[in-house]
Tab-separated table of C-alpha atoms in Angstrom:
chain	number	residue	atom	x	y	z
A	1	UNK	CA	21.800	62.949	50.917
A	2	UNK	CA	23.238	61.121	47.660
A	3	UNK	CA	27.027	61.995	47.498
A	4	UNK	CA	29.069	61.534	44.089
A	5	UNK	CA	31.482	58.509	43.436
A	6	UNK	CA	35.007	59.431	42.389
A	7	UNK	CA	35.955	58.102	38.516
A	8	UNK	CA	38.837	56.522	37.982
A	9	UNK	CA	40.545	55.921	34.573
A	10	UNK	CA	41.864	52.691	36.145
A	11	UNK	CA	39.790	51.788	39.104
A	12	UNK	CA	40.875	50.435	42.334
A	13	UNK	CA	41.119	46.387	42.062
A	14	UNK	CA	41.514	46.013	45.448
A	15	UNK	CA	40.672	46.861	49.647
A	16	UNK	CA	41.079	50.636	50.436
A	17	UNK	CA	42.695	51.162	53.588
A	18	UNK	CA	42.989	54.433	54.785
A	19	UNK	CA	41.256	57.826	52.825
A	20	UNK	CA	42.731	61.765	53.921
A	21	UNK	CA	42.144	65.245	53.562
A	22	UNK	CA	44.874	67.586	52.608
A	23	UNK	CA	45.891	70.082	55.329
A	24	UNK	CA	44.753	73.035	53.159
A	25	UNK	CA	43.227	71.178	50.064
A	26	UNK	CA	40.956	69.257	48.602
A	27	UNK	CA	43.359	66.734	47.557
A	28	UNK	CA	42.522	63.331	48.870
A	29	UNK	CA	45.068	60.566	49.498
A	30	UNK	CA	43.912	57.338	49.470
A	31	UNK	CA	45.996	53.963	50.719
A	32	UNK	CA	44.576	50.767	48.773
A	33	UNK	CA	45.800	46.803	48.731
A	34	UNK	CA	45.823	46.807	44.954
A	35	UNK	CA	49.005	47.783	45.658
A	36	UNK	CA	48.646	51.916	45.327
A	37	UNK	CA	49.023	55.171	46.959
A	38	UNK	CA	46.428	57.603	45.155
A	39	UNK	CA	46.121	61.302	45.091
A	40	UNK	CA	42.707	62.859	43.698
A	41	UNK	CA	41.999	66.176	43.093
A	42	UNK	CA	38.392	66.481	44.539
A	43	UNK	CA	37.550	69.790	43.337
A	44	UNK	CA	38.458	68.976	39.623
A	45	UNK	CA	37.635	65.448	39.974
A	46	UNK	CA	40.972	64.229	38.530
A	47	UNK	CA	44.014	61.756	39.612
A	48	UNK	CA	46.814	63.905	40.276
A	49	UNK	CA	49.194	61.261	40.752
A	50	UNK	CA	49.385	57.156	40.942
A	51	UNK	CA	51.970	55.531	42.498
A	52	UNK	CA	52.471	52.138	42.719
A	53	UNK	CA	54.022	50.031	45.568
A	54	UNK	CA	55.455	46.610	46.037
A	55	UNK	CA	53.447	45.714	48.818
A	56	UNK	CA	49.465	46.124	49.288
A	57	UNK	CA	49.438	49.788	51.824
A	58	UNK	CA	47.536	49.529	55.064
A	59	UNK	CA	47.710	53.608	56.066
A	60	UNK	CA	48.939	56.701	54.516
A	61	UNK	CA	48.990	60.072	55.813
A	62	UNK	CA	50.344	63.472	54.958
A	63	UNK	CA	53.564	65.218	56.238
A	64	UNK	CA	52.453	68.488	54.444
A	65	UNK	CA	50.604	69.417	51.358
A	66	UNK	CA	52.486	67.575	49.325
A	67	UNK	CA	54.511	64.913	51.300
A	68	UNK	CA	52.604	61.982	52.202
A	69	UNK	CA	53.721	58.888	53.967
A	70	UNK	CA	52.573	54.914	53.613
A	71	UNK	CA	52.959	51.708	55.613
A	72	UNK	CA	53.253	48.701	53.861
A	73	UNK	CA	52.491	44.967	54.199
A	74	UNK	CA	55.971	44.120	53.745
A	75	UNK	CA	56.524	46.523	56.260
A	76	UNK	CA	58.196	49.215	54.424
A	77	UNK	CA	57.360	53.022	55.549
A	78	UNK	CA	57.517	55.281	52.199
A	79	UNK	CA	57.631	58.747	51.757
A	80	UNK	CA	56.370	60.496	48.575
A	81	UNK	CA	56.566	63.653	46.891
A	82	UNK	CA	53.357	64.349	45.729
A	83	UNK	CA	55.052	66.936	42.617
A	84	UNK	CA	57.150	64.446	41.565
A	85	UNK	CA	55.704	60.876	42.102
A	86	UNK	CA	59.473	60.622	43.325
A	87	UNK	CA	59.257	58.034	46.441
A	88	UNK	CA	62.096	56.419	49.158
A	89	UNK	CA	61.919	53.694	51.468
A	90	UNK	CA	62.760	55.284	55.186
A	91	UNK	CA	62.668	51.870	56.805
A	92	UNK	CA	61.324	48.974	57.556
A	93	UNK	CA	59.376	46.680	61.044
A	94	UNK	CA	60.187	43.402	61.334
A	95	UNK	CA	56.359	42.565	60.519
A	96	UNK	CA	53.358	44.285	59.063
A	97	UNK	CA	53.147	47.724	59.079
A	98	UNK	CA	49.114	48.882	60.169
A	99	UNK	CA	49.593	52.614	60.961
A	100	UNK	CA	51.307	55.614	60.090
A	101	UNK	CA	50.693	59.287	61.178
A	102	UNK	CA	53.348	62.351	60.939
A	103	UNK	CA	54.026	64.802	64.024
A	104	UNK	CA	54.519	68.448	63.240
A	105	UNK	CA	55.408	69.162	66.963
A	106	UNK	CA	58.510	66.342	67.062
A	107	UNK	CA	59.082	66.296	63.101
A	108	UNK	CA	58.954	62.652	63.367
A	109	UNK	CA	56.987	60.082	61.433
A	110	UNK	CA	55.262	57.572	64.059
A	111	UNK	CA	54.556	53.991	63.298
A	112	UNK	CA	53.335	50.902	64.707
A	113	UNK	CA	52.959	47.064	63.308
A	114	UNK	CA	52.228	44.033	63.541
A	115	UNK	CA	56.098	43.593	65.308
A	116	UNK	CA	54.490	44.919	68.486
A	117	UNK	CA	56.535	47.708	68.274
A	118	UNK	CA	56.329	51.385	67.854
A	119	UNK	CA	58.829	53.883	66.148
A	120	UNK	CA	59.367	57.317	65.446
A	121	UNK	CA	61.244	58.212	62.325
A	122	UNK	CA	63.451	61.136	62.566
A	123	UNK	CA	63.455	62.269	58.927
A	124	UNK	CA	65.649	65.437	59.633
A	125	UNK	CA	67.859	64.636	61.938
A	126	UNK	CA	71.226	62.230	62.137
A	127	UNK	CA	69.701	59.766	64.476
A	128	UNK	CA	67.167	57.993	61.877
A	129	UNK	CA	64.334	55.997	64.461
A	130	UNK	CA	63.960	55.670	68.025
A	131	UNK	CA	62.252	52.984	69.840
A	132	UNK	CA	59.473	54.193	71.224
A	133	UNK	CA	57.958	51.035	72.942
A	134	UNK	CA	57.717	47.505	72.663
A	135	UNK	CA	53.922	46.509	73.252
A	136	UNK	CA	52.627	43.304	74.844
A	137	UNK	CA	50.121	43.254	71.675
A	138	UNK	CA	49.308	44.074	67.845
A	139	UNK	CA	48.599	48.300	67.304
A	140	UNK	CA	44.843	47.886	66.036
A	141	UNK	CA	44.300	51.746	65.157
A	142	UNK	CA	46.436	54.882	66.006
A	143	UNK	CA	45.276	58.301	66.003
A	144	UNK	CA	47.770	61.666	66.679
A	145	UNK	CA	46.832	65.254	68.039
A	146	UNK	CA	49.388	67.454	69.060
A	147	UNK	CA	52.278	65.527	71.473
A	148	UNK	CA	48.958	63.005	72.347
A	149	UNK	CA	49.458	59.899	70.493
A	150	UNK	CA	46.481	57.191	71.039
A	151	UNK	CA	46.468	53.479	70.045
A	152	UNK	CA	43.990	50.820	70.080
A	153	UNK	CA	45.774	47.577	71.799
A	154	UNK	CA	43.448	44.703	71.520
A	155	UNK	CA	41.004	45.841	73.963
A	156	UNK	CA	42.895	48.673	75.246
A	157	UNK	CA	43.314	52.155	74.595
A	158	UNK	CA	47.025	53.058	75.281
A	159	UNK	CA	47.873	57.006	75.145
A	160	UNK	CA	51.333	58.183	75.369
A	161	UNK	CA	53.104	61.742	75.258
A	162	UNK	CA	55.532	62.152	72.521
A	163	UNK	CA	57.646	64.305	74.841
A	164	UNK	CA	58.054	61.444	76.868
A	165	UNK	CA	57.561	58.120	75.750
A	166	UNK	CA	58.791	55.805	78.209
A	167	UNK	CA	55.853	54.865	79.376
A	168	UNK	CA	51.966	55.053	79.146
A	169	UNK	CA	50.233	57.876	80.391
A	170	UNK	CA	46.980	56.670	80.501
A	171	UNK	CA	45.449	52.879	79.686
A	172	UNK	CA	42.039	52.302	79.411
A	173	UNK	CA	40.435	49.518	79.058
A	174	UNK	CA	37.492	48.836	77.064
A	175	UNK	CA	33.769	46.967	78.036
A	176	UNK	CA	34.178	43.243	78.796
A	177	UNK	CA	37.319	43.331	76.812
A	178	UNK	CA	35.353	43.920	73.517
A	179	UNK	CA	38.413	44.199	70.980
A	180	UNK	CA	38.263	47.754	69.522
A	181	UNK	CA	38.633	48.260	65.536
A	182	UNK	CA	39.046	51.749	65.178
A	183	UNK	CA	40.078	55.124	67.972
A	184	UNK	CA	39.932	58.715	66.676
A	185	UNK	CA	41.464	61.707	68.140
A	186	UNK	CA	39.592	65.038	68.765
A	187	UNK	CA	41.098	67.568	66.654
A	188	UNK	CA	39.970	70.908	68.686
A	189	UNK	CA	40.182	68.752	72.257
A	190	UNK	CA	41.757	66.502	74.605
A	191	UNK	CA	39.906	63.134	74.084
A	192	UNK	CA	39.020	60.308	71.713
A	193	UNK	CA	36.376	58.146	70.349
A	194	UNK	CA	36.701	54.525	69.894
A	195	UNK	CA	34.593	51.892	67.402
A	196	UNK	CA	34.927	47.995	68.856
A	197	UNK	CA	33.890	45.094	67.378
A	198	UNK	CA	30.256	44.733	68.552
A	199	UNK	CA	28.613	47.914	67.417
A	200	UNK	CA	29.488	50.132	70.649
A	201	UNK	CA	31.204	53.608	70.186
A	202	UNK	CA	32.919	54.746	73.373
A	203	UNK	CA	33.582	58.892	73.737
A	204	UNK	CA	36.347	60.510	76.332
A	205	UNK	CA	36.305	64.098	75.973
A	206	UNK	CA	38.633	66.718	78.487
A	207	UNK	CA	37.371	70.357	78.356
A	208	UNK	CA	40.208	72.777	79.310
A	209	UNK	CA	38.069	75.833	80.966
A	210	UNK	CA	35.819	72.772	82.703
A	211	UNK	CA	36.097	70.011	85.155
A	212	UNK	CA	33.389	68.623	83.470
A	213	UNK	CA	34.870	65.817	81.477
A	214	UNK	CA	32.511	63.748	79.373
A	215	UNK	CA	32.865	60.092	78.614
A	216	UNK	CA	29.648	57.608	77.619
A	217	UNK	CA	28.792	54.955	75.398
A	218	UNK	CA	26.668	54.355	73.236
A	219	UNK	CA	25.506	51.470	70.141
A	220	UNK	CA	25.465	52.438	66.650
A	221	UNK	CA	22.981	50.644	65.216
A	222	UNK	CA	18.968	50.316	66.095
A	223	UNK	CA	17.375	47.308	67.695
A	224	UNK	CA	15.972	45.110	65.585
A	225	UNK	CA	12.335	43.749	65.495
A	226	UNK	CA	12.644	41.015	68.340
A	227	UNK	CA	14.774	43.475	70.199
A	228	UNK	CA	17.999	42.627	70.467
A	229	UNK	CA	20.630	44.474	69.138
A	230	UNK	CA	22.724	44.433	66.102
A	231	UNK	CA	26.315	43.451	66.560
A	232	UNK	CA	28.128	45.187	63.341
A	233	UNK	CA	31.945	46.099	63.817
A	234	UNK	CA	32.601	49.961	63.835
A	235	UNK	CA	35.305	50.652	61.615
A	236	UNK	CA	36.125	54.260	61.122
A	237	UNK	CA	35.197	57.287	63.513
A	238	UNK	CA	36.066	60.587	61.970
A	239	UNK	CA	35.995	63.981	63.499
A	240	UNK	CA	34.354	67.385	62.008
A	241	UNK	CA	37.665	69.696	62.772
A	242	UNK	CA	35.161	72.682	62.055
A	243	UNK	CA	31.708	71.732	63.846
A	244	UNK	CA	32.182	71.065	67.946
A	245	UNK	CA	30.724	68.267	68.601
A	246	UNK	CA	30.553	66.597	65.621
A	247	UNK	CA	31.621	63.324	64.407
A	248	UNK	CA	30.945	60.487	62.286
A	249	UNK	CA	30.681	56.805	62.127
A	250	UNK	CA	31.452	54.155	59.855
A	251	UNK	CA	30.616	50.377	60.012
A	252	UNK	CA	30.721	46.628	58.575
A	253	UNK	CA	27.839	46.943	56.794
A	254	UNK	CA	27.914	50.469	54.998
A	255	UNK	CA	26.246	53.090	57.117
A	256	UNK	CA	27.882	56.330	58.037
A	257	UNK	CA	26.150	58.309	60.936
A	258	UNK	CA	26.404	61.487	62.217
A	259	UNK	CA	26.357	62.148	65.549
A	260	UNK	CA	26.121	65.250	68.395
A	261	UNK	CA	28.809	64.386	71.059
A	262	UNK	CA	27.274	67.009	73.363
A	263	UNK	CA	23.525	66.554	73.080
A	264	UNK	CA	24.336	62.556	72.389
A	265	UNK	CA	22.046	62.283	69.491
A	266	UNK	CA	22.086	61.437	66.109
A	267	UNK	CA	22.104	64.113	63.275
A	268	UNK	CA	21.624	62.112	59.874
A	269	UNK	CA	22.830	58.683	58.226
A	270	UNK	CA	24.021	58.382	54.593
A	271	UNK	CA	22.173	56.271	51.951
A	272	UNK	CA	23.906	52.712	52.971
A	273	UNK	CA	26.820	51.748	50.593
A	274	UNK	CA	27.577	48.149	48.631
A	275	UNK	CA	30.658	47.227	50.917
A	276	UNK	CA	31.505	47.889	54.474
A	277	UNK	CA	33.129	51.364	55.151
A	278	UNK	CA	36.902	51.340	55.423
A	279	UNK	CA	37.647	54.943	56.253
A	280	UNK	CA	36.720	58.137	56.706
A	281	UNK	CA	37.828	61.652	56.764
A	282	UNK	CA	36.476	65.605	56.658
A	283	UNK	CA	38.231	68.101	54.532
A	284	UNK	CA	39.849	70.664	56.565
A	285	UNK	CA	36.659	73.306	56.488
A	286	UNK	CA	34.215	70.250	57.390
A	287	UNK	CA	32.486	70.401	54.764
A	288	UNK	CA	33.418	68.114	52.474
A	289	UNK	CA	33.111	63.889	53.185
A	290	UNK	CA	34.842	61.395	51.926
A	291	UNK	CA	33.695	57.746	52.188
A	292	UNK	CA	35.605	54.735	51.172
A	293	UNK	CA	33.344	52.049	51.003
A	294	UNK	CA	35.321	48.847	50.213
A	295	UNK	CA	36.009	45.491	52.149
A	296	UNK	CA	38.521	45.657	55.178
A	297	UNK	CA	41.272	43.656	55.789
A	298	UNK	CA	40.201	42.076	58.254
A	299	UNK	CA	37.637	40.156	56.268
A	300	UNK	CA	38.447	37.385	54.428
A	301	UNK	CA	36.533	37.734	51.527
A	302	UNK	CA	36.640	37.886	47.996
A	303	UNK	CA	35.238	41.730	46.092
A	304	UNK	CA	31.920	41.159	45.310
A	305	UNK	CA	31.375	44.635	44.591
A	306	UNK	CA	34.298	47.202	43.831
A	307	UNK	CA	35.679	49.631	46.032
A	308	UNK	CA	34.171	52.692	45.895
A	309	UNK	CA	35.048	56.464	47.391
A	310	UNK	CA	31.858	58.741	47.714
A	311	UNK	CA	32.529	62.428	48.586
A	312	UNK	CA	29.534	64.286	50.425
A	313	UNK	CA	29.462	68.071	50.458
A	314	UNK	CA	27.496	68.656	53.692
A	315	UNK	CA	25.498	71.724	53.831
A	316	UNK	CA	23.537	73.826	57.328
A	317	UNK	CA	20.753	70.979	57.482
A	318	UNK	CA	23.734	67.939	58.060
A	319	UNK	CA	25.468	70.426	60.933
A	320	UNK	CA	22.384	70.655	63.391
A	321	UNK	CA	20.771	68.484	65.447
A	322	UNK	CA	17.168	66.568	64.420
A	323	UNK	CA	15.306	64.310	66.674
A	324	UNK	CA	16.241	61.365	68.365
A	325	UNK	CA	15.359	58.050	66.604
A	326	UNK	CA	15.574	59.668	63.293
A	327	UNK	CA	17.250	57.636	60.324
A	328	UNK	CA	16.934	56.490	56.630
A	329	UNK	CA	18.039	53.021	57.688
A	330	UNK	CA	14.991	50.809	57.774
């Protein structure tokens, strides 16, 4: 399944970090080091708005349909409005800023950085951040669903309840402390995913009407020839908020694959991509996937090939399951 590669009048010189979905659109906002936030108009294919930063952007995320947040190298957190391309500075961590998602339940923006630290932004109120928690290590990945906020902490997966934030509700620790790259929330369910370092994927799902909880894991990526396995970092892990089940994955060398949480086998893999993949996100029907394929920040390289964002409108024969084993990677 060929997908088509967004045009830009100026294209992006540098890493994209983060790429999202509208709530109700098929706007896409997209985070980049060049330093930019980005809003494209998928359905038109057009820019709706550029607006430039003074530090390279590590995460965006939207507030509503058009209010978007950032967080910034420099460690700034931004807000935008997306009609006006008018922006303001809400505050600032001591260090990096890596991750930034918006809670419609406490009205607070939530962010975490290289500072150790995590803070909620109340935007509305007099009191303008709270504290949350100061961590023993550097936030990796964050993910939000309802009042269940998730983290990646080194090797750790950290989950805490919004209502209550004093301390950790659940920790769990990851395989031979494999550091993770990337956790995920599940829109529809209580549970993540999680992408480490070496290629594994770990799932934790909670069914409400069930006591049948389901957690596994599982590798990625094929065995080679002489049988050993491939050890390429997992970088994004998206959801299908639309299709049970259903979820992608991202990785270091740029294959997305699709994957049946229930039945634990893989659906389809895209055509592989130039860069690694940086991020990835479903429109809010499912049907519609975005792909930034671009170098992350955590590799030290120079752009041997630009950044690219391929969107893939997924029809009935990418939603059901196929046989095990199946795959257009060779």
């Amino acid at each position: 399944m060929n997908g088509s590669c967004l045009e830009f009048k100026n294209p992006i010189q540098d890493a994209i970090s983060r790429v999202r979905f509208a709530p109700q659109s098929n706007n896409l906002l997209i985070s980049s080091w060049d330093p930019c936030l980005r809003l494209y108009d998928v359905d038109c294919s057009q820019l709706r708005l550029e607006a430039p930063s003074e530090a390279a952007l590590l995460d965006c995320c939207f507030q509503e349909e058009y209010v978007a947040f950032s967080a910034a190298s420099d460690g700034s957190i931004t807000r935008y409005d997306l009609h006006s391309g008018i922006s303001n500075k809400i505050g600032n961590h001591d260090d990096i800023a890596t991750c930034v998602e918006y809670s419609t339940e406490t009205r607070q923006v939530i962010t975490a950085g290289f500072d150790k630290r995590i803070i909620a932004w109340d935007i509305f109120g007099a009191k303008p951040l709270v504290y949350l928690r100061n961590l023993d290590a550097e936030v990796e990945s964050m993910s939000l669903s309802g009042y269940e906020l998730i983290m990646a902490v080194g090797s750790s997966v950290d989950i805490y309840d919004l209502r209550n934030s004093d301390k950790c509700v659940q920790s769990n620790k990851f395989c031979m402390d494999v550091p993770i790259r990337c956790v995920s929330s599940i829109p529809y369910l209580k549970g993540y995913a999680v992408g480490s370092v070496d290629g594994r994927v770990k799932l934790e799902i909670s069914y409400p009407s069930s006591s049948n909880n389901m957690g596994y894991m599982f590798r990625c990526h094929p065995r080679s020839r002489d049988g050993r396995n491939h050890l390429v970092p997992v970088n994004a892990v998206a959801f299908n908020p639309f299709i049970s089940g259903a979820f992608v994955t991202g990785d270091n060398v740029g294959y997305v694959t699709a994957w049946d949480a229930k039945s634990r086998r893989r659906l389809f893999e895209l055509p592989g991509c130039a860069n690694s993949i940086a991020s990835l996100t479903y429109n809010n029907e499912g049907q519609i996937l975005a792909v930034a394929s671009s170098h992350t920040y955590q590799e030290a390289t120079e752009i041997e090939n630009p950044p690219q964002i391929i969107v893939h409108k997924l029809d009935e024969s990418h939603l059901g399951s196929v046989p095990d084993g199946s795959s257009s990677r060779k």
